[in-house]
Short mmCIF file of C-alpha atoms in Angstrom, two decimals:
data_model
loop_
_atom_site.label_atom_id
_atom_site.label_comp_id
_atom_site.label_asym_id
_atom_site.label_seq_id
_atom_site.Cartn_x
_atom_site.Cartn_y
_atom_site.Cartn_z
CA UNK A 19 22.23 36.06 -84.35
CA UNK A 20 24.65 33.04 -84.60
CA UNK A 21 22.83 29.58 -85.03
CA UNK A 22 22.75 27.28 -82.46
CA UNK A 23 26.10 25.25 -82.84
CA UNK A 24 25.49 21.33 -83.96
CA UNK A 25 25.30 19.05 -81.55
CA UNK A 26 28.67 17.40 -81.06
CA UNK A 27 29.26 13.78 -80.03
CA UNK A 28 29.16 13.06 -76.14
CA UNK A 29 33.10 12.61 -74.70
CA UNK A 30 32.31 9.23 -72.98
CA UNK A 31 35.96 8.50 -72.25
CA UNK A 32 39.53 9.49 -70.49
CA UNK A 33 41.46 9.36 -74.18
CA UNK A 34 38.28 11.71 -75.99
CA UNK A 35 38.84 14.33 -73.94
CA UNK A 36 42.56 13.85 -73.94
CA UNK A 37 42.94 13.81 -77.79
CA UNK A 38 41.85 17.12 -78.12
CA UNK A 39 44.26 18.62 -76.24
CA UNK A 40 47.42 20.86 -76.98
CA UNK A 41 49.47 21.48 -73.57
CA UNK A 42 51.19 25.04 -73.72
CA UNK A 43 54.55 24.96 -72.55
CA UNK A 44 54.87 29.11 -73.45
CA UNK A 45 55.63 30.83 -70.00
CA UNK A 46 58.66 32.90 -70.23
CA UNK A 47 60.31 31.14 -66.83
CA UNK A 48 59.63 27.14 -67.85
CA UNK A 49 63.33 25.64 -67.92
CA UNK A 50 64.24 22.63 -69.46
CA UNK A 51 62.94 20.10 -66.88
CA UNK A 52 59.71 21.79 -66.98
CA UNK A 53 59.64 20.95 -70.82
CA UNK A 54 60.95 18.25 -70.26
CA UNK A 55 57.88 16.93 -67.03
CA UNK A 56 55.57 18.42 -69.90
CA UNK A 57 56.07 16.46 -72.65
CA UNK A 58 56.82 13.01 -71.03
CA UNK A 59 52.62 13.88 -69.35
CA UNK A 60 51.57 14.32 -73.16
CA UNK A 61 52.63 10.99 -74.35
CA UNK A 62 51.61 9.72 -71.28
CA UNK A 63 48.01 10.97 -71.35
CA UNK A 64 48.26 10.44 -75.56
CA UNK A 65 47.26 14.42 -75.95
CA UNK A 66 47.18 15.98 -79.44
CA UNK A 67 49.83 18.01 -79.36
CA UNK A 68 52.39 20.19 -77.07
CA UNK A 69 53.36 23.61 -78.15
CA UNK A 70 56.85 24.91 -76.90
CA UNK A 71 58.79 28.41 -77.23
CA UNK A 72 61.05 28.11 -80.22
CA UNK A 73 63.89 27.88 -78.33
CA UNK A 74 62.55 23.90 -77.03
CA UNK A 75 61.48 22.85 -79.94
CA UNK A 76 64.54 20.29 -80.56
CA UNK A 77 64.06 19.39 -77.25
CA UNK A 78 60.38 18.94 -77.65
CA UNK A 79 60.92 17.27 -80.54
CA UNK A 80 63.30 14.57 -78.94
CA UNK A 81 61.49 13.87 -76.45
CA UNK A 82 57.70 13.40 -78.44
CA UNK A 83 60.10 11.51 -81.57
CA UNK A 84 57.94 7.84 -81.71
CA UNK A 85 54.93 9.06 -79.51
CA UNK A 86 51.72 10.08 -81.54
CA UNK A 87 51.92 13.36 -79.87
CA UNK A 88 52.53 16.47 -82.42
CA UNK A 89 55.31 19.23 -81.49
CA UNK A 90 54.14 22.39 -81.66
CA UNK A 91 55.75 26.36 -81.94
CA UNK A 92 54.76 29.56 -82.25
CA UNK A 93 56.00 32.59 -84.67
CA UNK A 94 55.87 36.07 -83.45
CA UNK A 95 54.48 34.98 -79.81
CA UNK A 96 52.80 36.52 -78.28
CA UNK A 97 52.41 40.18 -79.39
CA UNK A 98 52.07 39.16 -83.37
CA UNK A 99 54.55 42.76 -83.80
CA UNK A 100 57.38 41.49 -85.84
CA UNK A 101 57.53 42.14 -89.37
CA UNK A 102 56.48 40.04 -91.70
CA UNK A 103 60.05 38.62 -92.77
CA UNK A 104 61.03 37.59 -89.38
CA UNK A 105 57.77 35.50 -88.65
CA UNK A 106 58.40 33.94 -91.88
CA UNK A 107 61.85 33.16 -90.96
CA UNK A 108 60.78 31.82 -87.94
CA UNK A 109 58.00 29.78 -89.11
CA UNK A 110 60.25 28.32 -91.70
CA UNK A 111 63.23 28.02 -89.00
CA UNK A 112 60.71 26.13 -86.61
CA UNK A 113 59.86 23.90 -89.29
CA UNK A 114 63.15 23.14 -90.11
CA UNK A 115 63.99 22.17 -86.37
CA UNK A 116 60.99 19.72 -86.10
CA UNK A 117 57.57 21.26 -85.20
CA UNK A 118 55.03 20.12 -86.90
CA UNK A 119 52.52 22.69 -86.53
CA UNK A 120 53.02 26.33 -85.95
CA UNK A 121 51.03 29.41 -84.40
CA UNK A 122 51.33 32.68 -86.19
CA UNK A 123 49.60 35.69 -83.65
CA UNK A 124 48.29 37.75 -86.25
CA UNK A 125 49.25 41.92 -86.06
CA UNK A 126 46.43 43.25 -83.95
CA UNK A 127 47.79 46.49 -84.86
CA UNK A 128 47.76 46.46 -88.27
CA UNK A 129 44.07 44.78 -87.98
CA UNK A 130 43.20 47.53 -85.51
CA UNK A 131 44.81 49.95 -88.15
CA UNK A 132 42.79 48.17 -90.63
CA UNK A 133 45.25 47.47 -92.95
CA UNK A 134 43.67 44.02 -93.71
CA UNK A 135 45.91 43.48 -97.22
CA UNK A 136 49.15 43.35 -94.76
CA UNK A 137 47.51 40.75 -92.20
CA UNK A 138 46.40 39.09 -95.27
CA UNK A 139 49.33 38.80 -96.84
CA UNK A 140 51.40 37.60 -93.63
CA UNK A 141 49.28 35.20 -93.18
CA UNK A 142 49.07 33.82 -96.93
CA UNK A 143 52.93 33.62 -96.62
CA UNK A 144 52.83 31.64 -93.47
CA UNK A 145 50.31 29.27 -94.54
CA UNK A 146 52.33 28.68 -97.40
CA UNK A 147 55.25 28.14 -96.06
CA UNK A 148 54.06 26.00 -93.72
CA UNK A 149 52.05 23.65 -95.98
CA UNK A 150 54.95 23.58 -98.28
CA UNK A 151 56.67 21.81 -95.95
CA UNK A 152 54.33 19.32 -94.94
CA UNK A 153 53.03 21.25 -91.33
CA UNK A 154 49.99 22.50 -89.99
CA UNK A 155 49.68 26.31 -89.90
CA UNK A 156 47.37 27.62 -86.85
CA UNK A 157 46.32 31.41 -86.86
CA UNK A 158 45.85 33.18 -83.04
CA UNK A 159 44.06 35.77 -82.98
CA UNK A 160 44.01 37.68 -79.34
CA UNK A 161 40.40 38.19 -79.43
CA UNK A 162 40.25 40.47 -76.48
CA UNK A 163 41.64 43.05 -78.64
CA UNK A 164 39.25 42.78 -81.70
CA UNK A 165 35.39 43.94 -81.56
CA UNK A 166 33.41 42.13 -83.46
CA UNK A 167 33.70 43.33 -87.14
CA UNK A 168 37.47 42.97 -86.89
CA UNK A 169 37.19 39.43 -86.04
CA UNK A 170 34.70 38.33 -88.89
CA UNK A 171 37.48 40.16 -91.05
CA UNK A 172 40.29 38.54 -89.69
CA UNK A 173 38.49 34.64 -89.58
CA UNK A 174 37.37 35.44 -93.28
CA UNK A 175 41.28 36.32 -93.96
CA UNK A 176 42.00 33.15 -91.88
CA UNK A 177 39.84 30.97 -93.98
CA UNK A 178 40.42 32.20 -96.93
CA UNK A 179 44.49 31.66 -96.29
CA UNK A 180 43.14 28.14 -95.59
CA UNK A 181 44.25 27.87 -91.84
CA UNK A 182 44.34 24.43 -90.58
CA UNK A 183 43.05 26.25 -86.87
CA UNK A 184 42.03 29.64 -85.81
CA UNK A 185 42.96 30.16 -82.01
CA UNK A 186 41.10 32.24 -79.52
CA UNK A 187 44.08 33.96 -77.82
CA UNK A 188 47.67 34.25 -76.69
CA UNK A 189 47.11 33.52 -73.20
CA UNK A 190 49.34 36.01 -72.56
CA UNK A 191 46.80 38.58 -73.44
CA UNK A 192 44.96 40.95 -70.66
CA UNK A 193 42.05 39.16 -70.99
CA UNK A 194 40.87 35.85 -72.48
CA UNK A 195 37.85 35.59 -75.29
CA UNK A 196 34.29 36.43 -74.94
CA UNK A 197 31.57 33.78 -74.68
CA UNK A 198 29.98 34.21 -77.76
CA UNK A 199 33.82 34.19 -79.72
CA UNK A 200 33.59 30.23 -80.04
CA UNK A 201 29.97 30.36 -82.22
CA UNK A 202 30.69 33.28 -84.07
CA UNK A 203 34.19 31.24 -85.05
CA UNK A 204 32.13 28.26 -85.75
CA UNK A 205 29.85 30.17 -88.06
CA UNK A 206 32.56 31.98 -89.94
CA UNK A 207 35.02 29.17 -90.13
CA UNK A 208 32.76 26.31 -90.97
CA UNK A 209 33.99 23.62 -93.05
CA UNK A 210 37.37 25.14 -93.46
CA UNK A 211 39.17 25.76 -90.41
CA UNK A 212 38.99 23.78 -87.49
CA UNK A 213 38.83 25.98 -83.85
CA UNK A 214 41.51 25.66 -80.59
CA UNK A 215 40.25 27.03 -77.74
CA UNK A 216 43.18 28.62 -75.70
CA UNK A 217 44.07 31.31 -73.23
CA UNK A 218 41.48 30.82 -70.59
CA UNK A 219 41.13 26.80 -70.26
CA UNK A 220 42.04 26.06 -66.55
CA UNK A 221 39.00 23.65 -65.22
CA UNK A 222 37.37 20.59 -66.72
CA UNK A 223 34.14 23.02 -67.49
CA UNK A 224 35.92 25.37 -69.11
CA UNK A 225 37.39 22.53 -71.48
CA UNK A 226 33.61 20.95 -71.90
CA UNK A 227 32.26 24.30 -72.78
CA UNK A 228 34.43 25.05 -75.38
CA UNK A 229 33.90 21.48 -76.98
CA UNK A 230 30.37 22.08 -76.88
CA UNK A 231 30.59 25.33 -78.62
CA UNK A 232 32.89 24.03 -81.04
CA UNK A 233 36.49 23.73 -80.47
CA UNK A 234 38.20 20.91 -81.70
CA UNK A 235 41.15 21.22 -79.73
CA UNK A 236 41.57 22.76 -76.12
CA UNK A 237 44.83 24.58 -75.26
CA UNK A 238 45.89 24.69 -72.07
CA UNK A 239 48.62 24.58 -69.43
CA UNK A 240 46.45 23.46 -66.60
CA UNK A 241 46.27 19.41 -68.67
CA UNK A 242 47.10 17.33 -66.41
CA UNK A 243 44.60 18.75 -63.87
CA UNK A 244 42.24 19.14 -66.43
CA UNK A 245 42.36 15.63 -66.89
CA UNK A 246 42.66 13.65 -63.57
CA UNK A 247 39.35 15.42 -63.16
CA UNK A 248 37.70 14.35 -65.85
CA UNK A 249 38.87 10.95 -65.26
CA UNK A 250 37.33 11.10 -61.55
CA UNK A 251 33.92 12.49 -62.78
CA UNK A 252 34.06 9.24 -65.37
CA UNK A 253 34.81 6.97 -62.24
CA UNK A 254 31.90 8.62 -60.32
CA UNK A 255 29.25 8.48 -62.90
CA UNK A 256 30.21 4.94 -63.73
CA UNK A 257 29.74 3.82 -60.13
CA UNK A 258 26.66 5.74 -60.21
CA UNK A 259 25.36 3.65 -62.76
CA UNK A 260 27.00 0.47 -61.45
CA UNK A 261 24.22 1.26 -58.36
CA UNK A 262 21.88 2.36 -60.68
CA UNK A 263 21.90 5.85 -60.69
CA UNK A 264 21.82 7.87 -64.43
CA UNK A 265 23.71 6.02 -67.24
CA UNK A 266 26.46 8.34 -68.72
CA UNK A 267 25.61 8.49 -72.50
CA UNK B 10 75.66 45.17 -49.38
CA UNK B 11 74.62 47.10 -52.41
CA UNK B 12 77.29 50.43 -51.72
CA UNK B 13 75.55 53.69 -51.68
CA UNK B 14 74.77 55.15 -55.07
CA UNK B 15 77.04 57.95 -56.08
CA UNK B 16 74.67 61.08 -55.40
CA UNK B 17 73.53 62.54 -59.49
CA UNK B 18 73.28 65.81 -60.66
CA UNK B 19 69.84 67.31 -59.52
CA UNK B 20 67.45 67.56 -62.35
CA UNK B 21 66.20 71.48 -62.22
CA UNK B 22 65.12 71.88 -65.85
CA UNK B 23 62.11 70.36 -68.36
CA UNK B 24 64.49 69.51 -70.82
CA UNK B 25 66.49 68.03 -68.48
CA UNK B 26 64.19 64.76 -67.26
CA UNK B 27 63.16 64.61 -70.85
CA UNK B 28 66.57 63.98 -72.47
CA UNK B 29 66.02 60.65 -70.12
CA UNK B 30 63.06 59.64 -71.66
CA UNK B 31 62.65 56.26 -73.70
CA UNK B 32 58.77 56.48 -74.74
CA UNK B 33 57.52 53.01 -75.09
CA UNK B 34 54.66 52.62 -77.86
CA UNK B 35 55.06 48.58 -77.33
CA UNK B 36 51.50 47.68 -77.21
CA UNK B 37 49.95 45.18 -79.29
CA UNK B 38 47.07 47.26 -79.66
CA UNK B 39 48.75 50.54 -80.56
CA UNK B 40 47.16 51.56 -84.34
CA UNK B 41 49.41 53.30 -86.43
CA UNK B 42 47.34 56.99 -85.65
CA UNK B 43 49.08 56.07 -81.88
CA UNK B 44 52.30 55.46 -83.21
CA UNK B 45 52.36 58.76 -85.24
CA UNK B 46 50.99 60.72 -81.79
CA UNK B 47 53.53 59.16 -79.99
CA UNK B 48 56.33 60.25 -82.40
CA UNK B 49 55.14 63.45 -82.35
CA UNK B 50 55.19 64.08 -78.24
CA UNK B 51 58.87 62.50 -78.78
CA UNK B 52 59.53 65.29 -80.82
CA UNK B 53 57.98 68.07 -79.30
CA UNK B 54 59.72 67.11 -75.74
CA UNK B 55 62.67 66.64 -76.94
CA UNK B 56 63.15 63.33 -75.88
CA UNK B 57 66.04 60.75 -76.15
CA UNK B 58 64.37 57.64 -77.61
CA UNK B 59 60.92 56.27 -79.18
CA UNK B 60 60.81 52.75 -79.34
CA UNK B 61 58.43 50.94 -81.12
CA UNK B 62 57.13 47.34 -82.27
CA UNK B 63 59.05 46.16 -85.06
CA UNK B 64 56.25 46.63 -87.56
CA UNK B 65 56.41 50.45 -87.01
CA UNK B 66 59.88 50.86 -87.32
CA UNK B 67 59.73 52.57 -91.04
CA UNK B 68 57.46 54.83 -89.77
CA UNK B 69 58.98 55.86 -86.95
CA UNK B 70 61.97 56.32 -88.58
CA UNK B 71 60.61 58.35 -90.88
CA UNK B 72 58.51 60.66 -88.40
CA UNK B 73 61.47 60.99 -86.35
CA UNK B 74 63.92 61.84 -89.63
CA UNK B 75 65.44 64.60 -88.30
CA UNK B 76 64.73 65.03 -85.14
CA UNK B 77 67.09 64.36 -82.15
CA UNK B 78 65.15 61.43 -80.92
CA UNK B 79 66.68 58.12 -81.76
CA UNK B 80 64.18 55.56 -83.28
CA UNK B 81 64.54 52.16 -81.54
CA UNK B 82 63.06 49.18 -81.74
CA UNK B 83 63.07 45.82 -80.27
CA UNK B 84 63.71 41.65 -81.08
CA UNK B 85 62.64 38.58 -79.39
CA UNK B 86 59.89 40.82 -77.36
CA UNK B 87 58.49 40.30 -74.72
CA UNK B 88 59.22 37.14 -74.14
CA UNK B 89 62.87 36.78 -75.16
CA UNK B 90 62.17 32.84 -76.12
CA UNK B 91 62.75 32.74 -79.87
CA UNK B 92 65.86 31.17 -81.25
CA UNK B 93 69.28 32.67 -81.46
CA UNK B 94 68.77 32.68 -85.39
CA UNK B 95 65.73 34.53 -84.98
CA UNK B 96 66.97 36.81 -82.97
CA UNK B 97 69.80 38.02 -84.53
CA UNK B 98 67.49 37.70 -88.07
CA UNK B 99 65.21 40.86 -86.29
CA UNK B 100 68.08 42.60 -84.57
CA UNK B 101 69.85 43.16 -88.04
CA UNK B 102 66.40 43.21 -90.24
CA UNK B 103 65.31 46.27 -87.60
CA UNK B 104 68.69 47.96 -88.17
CA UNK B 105 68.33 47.73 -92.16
CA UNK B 106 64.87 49.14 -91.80
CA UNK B 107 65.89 52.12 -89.39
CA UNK B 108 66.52 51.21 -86.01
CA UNK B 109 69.75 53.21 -84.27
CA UNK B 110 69.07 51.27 -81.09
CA UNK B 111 67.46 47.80 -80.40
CA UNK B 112 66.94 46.16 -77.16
CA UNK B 113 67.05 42.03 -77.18
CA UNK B 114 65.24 40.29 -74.34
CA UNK B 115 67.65 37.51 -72.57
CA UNK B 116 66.23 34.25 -73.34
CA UNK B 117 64.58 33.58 -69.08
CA UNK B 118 64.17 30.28 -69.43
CA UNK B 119 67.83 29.83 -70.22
CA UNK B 120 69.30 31.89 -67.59
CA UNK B 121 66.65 29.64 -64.86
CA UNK B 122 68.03 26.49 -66.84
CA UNK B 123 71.24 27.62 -65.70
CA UNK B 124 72.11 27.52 -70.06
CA UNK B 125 74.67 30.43 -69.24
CA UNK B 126 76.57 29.49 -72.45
CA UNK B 127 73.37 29.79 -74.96
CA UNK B 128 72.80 33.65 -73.29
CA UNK B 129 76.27 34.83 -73.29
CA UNK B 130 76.79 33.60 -77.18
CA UNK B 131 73.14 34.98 -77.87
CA UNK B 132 74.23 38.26 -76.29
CA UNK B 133 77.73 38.61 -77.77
CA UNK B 134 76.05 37.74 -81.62
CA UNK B 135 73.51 40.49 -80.73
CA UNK B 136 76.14 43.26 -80.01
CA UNK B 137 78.33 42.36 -82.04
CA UNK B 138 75.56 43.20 -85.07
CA UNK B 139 74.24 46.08 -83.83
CA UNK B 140 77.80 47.65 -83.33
CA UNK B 141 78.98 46.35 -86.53
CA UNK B 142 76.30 48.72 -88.10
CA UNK B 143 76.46 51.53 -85.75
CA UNK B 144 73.57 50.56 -83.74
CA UNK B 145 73.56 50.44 -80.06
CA UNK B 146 72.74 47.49 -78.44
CA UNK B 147 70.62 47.15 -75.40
CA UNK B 148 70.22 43.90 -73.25
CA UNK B 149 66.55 43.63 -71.74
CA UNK B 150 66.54 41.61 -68.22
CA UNK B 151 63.01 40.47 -67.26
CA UNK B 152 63.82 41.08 -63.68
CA UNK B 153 60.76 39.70 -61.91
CA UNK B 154 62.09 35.99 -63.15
CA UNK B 155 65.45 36.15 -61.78
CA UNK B 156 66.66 35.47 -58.45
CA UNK B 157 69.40 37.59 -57.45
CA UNK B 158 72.16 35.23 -58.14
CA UNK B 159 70.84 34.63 -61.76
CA UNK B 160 70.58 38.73 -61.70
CA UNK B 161 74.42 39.12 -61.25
CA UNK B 162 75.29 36.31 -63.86
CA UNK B 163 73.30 37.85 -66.50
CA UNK B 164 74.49 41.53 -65.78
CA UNK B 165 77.85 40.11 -66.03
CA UNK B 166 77.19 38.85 -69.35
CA UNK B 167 75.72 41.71 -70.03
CA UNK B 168 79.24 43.68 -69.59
CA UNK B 169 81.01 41.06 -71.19
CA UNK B 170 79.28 41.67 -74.19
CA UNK B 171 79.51 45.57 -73.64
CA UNK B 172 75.97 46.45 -74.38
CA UNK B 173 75.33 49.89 -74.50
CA UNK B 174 72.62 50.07 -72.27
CA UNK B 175 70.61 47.01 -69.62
CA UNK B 176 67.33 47.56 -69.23
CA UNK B 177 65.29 46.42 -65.84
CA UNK B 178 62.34 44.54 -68.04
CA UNK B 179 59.76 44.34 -70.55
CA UNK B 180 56.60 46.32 -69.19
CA UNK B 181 54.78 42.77 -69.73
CA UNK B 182 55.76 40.45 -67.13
CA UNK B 183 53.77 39.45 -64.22
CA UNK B 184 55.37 42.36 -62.28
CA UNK B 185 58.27 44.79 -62.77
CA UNK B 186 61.08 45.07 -60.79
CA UNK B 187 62.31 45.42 -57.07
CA UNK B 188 63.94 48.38 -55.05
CA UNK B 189 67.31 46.49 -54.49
CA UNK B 190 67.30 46.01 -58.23
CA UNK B 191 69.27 49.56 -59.76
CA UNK B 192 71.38 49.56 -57.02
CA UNK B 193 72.69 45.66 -57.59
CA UNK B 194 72.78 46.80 -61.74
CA UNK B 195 74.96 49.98 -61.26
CA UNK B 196 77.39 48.06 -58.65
CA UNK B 197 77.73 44.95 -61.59
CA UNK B 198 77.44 47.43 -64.60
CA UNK B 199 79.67 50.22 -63.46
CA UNK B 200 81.61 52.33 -66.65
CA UNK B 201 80.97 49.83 -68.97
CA UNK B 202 76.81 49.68 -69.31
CA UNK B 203 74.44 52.09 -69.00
CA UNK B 204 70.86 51.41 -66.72
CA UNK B 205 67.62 51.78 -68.10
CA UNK B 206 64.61 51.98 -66.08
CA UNK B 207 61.74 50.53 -67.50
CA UNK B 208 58.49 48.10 -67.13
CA UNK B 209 56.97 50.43 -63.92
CA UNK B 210 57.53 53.74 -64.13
CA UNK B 211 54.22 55.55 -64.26
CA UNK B 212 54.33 58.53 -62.20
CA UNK B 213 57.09 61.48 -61.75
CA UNK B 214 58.37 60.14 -58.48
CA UNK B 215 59.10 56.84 -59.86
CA UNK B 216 61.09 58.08 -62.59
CA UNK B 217 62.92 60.58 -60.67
CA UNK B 218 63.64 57.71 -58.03
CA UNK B 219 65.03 55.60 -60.53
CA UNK B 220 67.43 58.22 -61.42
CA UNK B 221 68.66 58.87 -58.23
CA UNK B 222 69.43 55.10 -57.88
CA UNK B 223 71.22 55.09 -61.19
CA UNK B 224 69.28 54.57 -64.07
CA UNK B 225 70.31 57.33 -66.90
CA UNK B 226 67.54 56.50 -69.01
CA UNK B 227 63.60 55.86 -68.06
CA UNK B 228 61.33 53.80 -69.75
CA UNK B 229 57.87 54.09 -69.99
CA UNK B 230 54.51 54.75 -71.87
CA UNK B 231 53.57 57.80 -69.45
CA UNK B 232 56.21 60.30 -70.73
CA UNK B 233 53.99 62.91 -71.84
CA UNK B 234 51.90 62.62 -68.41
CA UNK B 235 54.84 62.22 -66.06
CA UNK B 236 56.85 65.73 -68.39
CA UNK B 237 53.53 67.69 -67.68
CA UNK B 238 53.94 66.73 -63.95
CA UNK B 239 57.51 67.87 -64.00
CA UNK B 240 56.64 71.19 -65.57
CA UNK B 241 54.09 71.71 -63.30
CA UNK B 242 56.15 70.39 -60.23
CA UNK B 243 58.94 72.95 -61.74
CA UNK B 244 56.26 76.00 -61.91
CA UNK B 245 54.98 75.63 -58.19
CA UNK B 246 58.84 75.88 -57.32
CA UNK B 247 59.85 78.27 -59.04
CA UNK B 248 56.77 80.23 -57.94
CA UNK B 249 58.23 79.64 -54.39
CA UNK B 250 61.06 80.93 -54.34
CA UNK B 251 60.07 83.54 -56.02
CA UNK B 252 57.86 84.75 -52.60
CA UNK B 253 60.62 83.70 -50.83
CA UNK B 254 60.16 80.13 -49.89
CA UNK B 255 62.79 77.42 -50.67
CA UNK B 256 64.59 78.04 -54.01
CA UNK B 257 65.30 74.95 -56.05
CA UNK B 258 68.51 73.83 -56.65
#
């Protein structure tokens, strides 16, 4: 079985939780003022990062230019299906436009095929290229796909391409990731790759959980929310302790 | 209102509904045993078109070598939101690799942006270099996005750009399409476009209503099922008349 995961540092306050975030601006009908609402709540808020289709990423970029928020793309989103050479282009196009990090879905077919050396290989390339040029590369992964032995194979590729992240899913996926996905990430990626958690973050527990179990970044598109409730559970427990109820620590 | 469709040739042989067929092996899970099975019910029905994820398109191409069924393929799918760069990058690295048809999804969040411009010069680029290599070129709509007004504008581009075939949607949106939908596409498209039905056609009544509202070709992953229903459909009629009931014509 998976160890226990380590004990992670309590989020005490609004901007903890809100640095870990990534908001996903990746639905197929957002238009421009939607990006545009998005990204003026990240630098708001002071969120990690936003991740945009490639088609807003000068737009995204614009908009986040001075803030401390990252702009974000994807290559090959969401079904991971294009060949190789295209989500190499694209990574390298995205790059070139001003993101900062980029998602590569990995080809669940060719990992269902188990043709590992192509995944491998794509994914060596992107990292590459990204690093290269000074961004992060993120691998997703749509877990819901992948039973267990496929996933250890495709983290170990992951790490061993030296992935800044690994991400759970797509959210665009027919399901999200299982419960026990976030430990088993934790115990494959230790040390090397750090973990989002994405495709099935839409409450304040749902965001905690995954922290707890290891994620070092939540993405979602349900932020805002996400965060205006944390933010009146802080308020709560501090007046609770202001009339001496429990002490949040 | 939509005028009456012109009334189409009944359909009174096998062969017949399955020189409309388009068999859609577009799943991210598909392994490449699925895409060879799928080739080979293309074959063996005669169909007009397999098409596949980009990263299968050599081996379609060379299971189908041969054969009357057209390999096709597809760029910017599902979601239609990569760059115009990338876009065209696919379109013509699909074509190079094998491809005799590709379908490009319109960019949805630029038609709701009301980015007319950015579609139509998308659209023309795309044409343009599938045409210029003998390719046809067809223009995926995802439908459930677009209000009707938005609908007409894009068809029109569409036409403009003299795509070969428009196609209803993706098979991965949120929902496929609505009733008044064929009817509106054959009033915009007429002589210059051809319709294809695809992203919810699932049983033989859907794709013989889709027919009689226009479409000349029929999407879908149920082609083998929905050709066995036919044949059967065809048998219990023909064993009809045959004691005298009502003879099919």
């Amino acid at each position: 079985m998976d160890p226990a995961p380590e004990a992670r540092p309590a989020l005490t306050t609004l901007q903890a939780l809100a640095a870990l975030f990534d908001h996903a601006l990746l639905r197929p009908d957002l238009t421009d003022d939607d990006i545009a609402t998005g990204c003026r709540m990240a630098v708001g808020h002071g969120i990690a990062a936003v991740t945009v289709r490639p088609t807003d990423i000068e737009l995204a970029a614009r908009l986040l230019d001075g803030s401390s928020v990252v702009t974000a793309s994807t290559a090959g989103f969401p079904h991971g299906a294009s060949t190789t050479a295209v989500k190499i282009y694209e990574a390298r196009d995205l790059v070139r436009r001003g993101a900062r990090e980029i998602g590569l879905v990995l080809n669940t077919g060719k990992l269902l095929s188990r043709q590992f050396q192509h995944v491998e290989m794509e994914v060596l390339q992107a990292a590459r290229a990204c690093h290269e040029s000074g961004a992060r590369f993120k691998a997703i992964l749509e877990s819901c796909y992948l039973a267990a032995d496929i996933k250890v194979i495709a983290l170990k590729i992951c790490k061993r391409c030296e992935a800044d992240f690994v991400v759970t899913a797509t959210g665009f996926g027919p399901s999200g990731w299982q419960p026990g996905d976030l430990p088993l990430m934790a115990r494959v990626l230790r040390d090397v790759c750090l973990i989002e958690a994405a495709g099935a973050i839409e409450t304040l527990d749902d965001a905690l959980s995954a922290y707890s179990l290891g994620a070092s970044r939540i993405g979602s598109s349900h932020t805002a929310a996400i965060l205006d409730e944390w933010k009146a559970r802080l308020a709560a427990d501090s007046a609770a302790a202001d009339s001496g109820g429990r002490f949040l620590k």
